[in-house]
CSV table of C-alpha atoms and ligand atoms in Angstrom, one decimal:
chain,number,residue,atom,x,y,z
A,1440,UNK,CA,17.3,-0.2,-10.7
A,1441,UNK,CA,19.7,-2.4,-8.9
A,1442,UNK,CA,19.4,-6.0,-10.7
A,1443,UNK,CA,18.1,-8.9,-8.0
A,1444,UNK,CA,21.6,-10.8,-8.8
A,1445,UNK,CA,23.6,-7.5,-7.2
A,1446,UNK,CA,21.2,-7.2,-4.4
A,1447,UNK,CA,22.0,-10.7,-3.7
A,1448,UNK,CA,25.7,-9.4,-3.1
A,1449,UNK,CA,25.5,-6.4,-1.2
A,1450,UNK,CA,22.9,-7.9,1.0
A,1451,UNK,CA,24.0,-11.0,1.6
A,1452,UNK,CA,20.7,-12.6,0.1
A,1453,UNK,CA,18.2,-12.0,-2.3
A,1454,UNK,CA,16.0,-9.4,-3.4
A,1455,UNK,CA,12.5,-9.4,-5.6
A,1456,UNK,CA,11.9,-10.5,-9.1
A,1457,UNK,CA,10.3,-7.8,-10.8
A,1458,UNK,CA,7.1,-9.3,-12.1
A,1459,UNK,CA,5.2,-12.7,-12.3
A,1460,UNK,CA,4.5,-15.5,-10.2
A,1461,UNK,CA,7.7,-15.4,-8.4
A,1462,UNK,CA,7.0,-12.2,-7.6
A,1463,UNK,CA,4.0,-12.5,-6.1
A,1464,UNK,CA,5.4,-15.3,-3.8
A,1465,UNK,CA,8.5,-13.0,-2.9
A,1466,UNK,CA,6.3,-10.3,-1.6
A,1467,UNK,CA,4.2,-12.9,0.2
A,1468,UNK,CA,6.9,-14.1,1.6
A,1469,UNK,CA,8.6,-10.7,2.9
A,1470,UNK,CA,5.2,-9.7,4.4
A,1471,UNK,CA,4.9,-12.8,6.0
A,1472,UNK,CA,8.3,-12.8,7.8
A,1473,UNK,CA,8.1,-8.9,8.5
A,1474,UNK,CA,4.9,-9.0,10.0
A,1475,UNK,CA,5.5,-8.7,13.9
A,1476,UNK,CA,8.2,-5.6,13.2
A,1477,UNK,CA,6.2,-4.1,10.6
A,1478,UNK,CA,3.8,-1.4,12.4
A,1479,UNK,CA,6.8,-0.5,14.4
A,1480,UNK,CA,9.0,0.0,11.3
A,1481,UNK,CA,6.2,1.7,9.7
A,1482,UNK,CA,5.9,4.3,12.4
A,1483,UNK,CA,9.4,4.6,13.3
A,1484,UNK,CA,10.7,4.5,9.4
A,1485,UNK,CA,8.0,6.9,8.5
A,1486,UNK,CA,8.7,9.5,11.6
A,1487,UNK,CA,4.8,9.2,12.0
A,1488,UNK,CA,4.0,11.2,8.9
A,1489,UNK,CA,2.1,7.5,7.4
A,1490,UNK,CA,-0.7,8.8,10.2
A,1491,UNK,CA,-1.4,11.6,8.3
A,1492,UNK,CA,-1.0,10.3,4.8
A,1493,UNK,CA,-3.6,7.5,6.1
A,1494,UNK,CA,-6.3,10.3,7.2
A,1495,UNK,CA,-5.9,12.5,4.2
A,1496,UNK,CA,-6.9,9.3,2.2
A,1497,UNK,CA,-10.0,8.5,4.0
A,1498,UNK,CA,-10.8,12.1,3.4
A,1499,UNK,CA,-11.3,11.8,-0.2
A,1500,UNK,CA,-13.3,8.3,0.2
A,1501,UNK,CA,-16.4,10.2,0.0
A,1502,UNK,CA,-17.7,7.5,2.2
A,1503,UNK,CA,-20.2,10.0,3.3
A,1504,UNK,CA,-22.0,9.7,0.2
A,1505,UNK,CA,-23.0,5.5,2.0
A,1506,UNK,CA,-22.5,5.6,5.2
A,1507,UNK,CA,-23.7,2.4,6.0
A,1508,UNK,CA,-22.1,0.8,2.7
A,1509,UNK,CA,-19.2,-2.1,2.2
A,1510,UNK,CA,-15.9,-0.9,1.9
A,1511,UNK,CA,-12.9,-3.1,0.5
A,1512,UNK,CA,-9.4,-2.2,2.1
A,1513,UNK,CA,-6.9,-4.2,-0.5
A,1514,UNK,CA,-3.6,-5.3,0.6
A,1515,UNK,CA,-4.7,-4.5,4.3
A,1516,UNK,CA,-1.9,-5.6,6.4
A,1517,UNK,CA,-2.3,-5.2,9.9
A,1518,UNK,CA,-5.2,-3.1,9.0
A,1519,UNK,CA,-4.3,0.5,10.1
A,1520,UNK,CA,-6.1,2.1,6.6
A,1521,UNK,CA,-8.7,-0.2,7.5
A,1522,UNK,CA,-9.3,1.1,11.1
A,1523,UNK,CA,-8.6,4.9,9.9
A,1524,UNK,CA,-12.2,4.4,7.9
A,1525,UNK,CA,-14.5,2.3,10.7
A,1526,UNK,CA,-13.3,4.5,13.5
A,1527,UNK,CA,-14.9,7.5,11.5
A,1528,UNK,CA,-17.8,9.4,13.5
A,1529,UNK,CA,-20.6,8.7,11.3
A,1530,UNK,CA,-19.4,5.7,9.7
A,1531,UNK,CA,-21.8,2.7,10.3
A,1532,UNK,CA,-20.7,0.4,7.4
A,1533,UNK,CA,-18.3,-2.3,7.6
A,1534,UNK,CA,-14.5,-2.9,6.3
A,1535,UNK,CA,-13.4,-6.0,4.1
A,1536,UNK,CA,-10.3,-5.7,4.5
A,1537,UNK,CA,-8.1,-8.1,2.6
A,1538,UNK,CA,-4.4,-9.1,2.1
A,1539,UNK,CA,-2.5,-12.5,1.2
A,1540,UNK,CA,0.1,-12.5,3.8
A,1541,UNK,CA,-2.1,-14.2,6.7
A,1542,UNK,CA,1.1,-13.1,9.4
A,1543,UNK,CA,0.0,-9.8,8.5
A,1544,UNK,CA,-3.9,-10.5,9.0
A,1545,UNK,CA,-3.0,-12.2,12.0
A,1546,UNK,CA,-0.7,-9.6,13.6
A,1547,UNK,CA,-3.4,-7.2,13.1
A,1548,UNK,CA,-6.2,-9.2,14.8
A,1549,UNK,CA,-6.1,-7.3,18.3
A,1550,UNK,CA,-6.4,-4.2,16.8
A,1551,UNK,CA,-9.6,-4.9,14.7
A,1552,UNK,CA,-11.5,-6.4,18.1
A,1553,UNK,CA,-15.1,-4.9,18.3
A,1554,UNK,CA,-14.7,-2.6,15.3
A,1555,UNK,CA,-16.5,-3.1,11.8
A,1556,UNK,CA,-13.5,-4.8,10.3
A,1557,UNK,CA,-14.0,-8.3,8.9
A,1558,UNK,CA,-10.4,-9.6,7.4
A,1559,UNK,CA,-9.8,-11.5,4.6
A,1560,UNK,CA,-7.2,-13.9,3.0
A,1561,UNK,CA,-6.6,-13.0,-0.5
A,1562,UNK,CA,-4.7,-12.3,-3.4
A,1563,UNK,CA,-5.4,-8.5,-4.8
A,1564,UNK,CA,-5.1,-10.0,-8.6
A,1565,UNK,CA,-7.9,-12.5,-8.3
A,1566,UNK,CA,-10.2,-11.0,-5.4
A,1567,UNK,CA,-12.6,-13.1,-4.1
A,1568,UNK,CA,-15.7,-10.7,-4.5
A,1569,UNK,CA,-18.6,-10.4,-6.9
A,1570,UNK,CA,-18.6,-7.8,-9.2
A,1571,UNK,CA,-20.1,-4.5,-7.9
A,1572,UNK,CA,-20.4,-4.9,-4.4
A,1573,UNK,CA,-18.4,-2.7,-2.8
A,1574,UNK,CA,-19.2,1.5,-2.1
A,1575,UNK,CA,-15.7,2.4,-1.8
A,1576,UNK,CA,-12.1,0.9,-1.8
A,1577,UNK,CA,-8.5,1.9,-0.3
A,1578,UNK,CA,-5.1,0.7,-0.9
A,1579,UNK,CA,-2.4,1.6,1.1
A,1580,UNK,CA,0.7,1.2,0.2
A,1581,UNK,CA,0.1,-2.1,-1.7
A,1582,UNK,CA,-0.4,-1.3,-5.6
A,1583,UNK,CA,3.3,-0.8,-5.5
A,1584,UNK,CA,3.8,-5.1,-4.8
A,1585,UNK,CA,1.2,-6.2,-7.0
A,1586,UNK,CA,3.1,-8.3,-9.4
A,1587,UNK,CA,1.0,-6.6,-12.2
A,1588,UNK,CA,-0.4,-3.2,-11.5
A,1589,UNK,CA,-2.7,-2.6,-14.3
A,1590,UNK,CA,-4.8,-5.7,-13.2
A,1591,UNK,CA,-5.0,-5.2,-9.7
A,1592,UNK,CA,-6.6,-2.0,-10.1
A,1593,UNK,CA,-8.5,-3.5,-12.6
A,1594,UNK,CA,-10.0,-5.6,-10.4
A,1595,UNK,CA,-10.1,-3.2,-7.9
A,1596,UNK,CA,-12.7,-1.4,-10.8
A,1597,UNK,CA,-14.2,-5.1,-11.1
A,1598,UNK,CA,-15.5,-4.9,-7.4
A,1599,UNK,CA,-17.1,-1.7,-7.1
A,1600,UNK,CA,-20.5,-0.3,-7.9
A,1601,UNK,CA,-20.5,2.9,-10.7
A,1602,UNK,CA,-20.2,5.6,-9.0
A,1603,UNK,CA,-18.0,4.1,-5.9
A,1604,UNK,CA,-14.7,5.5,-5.0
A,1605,UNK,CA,-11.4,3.9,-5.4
A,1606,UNK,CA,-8.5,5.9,-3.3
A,1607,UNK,CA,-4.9,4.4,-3.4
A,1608,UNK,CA,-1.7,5.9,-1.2
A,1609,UNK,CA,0.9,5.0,-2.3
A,1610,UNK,CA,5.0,6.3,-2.0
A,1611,UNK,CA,6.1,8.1,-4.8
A,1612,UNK,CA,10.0,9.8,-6.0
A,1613,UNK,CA,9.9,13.8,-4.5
A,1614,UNK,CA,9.5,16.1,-7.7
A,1615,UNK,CA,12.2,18.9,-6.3
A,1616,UNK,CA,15.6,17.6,-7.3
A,1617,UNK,CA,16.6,19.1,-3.7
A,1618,UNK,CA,13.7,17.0,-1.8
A,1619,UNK,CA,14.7,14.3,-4.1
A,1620,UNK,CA,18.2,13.7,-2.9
A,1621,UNK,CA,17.7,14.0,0.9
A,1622,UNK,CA,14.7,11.5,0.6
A,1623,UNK,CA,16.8,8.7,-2.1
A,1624,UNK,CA,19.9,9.4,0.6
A,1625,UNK,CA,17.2,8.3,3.4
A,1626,UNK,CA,15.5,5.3,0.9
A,1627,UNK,CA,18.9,4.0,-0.2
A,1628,UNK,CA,21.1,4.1,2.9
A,1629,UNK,CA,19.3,5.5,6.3
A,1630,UNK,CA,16.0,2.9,5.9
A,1631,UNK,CA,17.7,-0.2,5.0
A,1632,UNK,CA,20.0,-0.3,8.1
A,1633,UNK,CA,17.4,0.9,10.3
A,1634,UNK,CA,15.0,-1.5,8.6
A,1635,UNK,CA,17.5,-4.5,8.7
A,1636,UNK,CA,18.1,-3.7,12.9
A,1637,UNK,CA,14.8,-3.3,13.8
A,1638,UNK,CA,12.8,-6.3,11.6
A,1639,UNK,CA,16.2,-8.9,11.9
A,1640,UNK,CA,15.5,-9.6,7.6
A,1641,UNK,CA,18.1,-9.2,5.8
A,1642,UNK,CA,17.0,-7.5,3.0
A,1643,UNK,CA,13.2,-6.5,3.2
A,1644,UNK,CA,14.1,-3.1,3.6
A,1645,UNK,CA,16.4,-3.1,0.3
A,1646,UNK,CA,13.5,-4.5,-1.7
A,1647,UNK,CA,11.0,-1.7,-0.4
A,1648,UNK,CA,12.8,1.5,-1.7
A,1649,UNK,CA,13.7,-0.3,-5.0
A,1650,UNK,CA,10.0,-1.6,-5.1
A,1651,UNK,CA,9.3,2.6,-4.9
A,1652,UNK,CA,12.1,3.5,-7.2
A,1653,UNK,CA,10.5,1.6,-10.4
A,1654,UNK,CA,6.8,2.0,-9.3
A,1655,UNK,CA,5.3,4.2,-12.3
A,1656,UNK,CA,4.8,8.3,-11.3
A,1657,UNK,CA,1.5,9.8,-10.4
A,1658,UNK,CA,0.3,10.6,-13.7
A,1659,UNK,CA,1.3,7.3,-15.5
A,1660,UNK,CA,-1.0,5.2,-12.4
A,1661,UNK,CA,-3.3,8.0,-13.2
A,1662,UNK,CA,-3.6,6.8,-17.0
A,1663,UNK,CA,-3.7,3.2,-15.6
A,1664,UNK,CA,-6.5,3.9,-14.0
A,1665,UNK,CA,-8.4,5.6,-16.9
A,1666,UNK,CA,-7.9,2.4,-19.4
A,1667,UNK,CA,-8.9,0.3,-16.4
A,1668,UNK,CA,-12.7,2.3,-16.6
A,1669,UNK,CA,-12.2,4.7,-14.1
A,1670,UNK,CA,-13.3,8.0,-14.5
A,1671,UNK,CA,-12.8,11.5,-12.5
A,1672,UNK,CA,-9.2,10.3,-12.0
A,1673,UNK,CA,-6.9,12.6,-9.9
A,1674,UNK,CA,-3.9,12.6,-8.2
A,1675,UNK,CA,-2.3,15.0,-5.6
A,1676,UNK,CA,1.3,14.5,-4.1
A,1677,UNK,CA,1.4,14.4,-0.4
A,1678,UNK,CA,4.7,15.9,1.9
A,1679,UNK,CA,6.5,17.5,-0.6
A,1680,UNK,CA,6.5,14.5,-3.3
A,1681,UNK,CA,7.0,11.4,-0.7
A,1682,UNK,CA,3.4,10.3,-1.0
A,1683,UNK,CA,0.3,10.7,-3.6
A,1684,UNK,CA,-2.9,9.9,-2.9
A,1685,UNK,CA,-4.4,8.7,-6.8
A,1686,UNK,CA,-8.6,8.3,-7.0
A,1687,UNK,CA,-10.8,8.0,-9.4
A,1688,UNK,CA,-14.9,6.9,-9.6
A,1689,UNK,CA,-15.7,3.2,-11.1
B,1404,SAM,C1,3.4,-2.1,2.7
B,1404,SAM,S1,2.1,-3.2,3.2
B,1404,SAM,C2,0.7,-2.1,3.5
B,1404,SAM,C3,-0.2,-2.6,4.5
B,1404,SAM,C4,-1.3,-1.6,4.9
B,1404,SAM,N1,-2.2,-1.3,3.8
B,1404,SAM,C5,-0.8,-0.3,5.4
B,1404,SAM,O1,-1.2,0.8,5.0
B,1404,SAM,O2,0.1,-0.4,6.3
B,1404,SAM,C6,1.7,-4.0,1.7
B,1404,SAM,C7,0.7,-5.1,1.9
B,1404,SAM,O3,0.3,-5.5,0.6
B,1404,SAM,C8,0.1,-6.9,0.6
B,1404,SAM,N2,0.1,-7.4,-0.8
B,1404,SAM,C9,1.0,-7.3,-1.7
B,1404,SAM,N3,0.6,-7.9,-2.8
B,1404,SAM,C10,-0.6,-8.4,-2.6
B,1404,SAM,C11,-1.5,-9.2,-3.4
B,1404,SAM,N4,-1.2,-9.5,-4.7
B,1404,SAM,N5,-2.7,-9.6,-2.8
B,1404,SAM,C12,-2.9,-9.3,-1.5
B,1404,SAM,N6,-2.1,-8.6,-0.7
B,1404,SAM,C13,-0.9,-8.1,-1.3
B,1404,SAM,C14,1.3,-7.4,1.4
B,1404,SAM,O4,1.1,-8.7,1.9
B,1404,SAM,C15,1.3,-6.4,2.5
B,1404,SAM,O5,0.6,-6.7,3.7
């Protein structure tokens, strides 16, 4: 893990703290700035793949089993997960989909016109839901910023009603030692310049693939989401190891 005080140097500015408060406000604050390049950066960074990754999630919502239910999308963004859910044939429930960085909500806005997608302001940690009302939940590639993991997805448990499903997508470090290299060569040297050109920040896209690099592995978020009361819990890697989708049943 490269410390924040060397990330400083190379970059020319300053990278995440690692937990806490001042976490929290670093990842607001990168969100916030990022927010007009982000979808771009997302597609282009991603070659497209994040499309997929976003479908295969909603696939193992189950939202079938309540159509017409509430759905929370945490750490929504511009909403794409979101939209992948209430543009489902068959789906005649609505999207809460919420996220702290209002930039990011705001970006979003044109694409959530005339869909069943109502956004919120909010911070993951403390959502600002009852207990139990939810049929379902996503996050996309958001557990990874919470400045404490193990209590945003136990609020994420907190929110839903037994029996709901919580799916989270999230990056993950390839398995295969070959995979492995070509994708940290990519994540440490291809996706920070192309990152840095495209968004004009200096170092958002040096925090994100260090933000990856210490995020726990499948199975230890799996065990995180057992002591946090979910049950069912599974994981399954997606693209040879780039992505897992992690679920389990509140
Ligand atoms: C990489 S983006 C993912 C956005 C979207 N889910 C997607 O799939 O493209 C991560 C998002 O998580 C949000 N986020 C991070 N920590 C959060 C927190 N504690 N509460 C709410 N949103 C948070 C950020 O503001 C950002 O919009």
């Amino acid at each position: 893990m490269q410390s924040a005080s060397r990330a400083a140097t190379t970059e020319g500015s300053e990278a995440a703290p690692k937990e806490g408060a001042d976490r929290a406000h670093q990842v607001q604050r990168i969100f916030s700035e990022i927010a007009p390049r982000y979808d771009l950066l997302n597609h282009v960074l991603s070659l497209n793949i994040d499309k997929r990754w976003r479908k295969a999630a909603i696939a193992r919502l189950d939202w079938e089993r309540a159509p017409e239910g509430t759905y929370l999308d945490a750490c929504a963004g511009t909403f794409d997960l979101a939209l992948e859910l209430a543009k489902k044939d068959g789906f005649g429930g609505r999207v809460v989909a919420s996220d702290f960085a209002h930039p990011m909500l705001v970006q979003g806005a044109p694409k959530i016109e005339a869909r069943a997608v109502s956004p919120v302001c909010g911070d993951s940690l403390r959502l600002p839901f009852a207990n139990g009302i939810f049929a379902g939940a996503t996050v996309g590639f958001g557990v990874r910023n919470l400045a404490d993991v193990r209590a945003g997805i136990g609020e994420l448990h907190r929110v839903l009603s037994p029996g709901a499903r919580l799916v989270v997508l999230e990056f993950t470090v390839p398995p295969n030692p070959v995979v492995r290299a070509g994708y940290l060569l990519y994540f440490n040297r291809i996706l920070p310049v192309v990152g840095r050109l495209v968004s004009g920040h200096p170092w958002a896209y040096t925090y994100l693939p260090e933000s990856v690099k210490e995020f726990p592995g499948p199975k230890e978020l799996g065990e995180i989401f057992e002591a946090s009361g979910f049950k069912d819990v599974g994981w399954k890697l997606l693209s040879g190891g780039i992505a897992a989708l992690h679920w389990g049943v509140a």
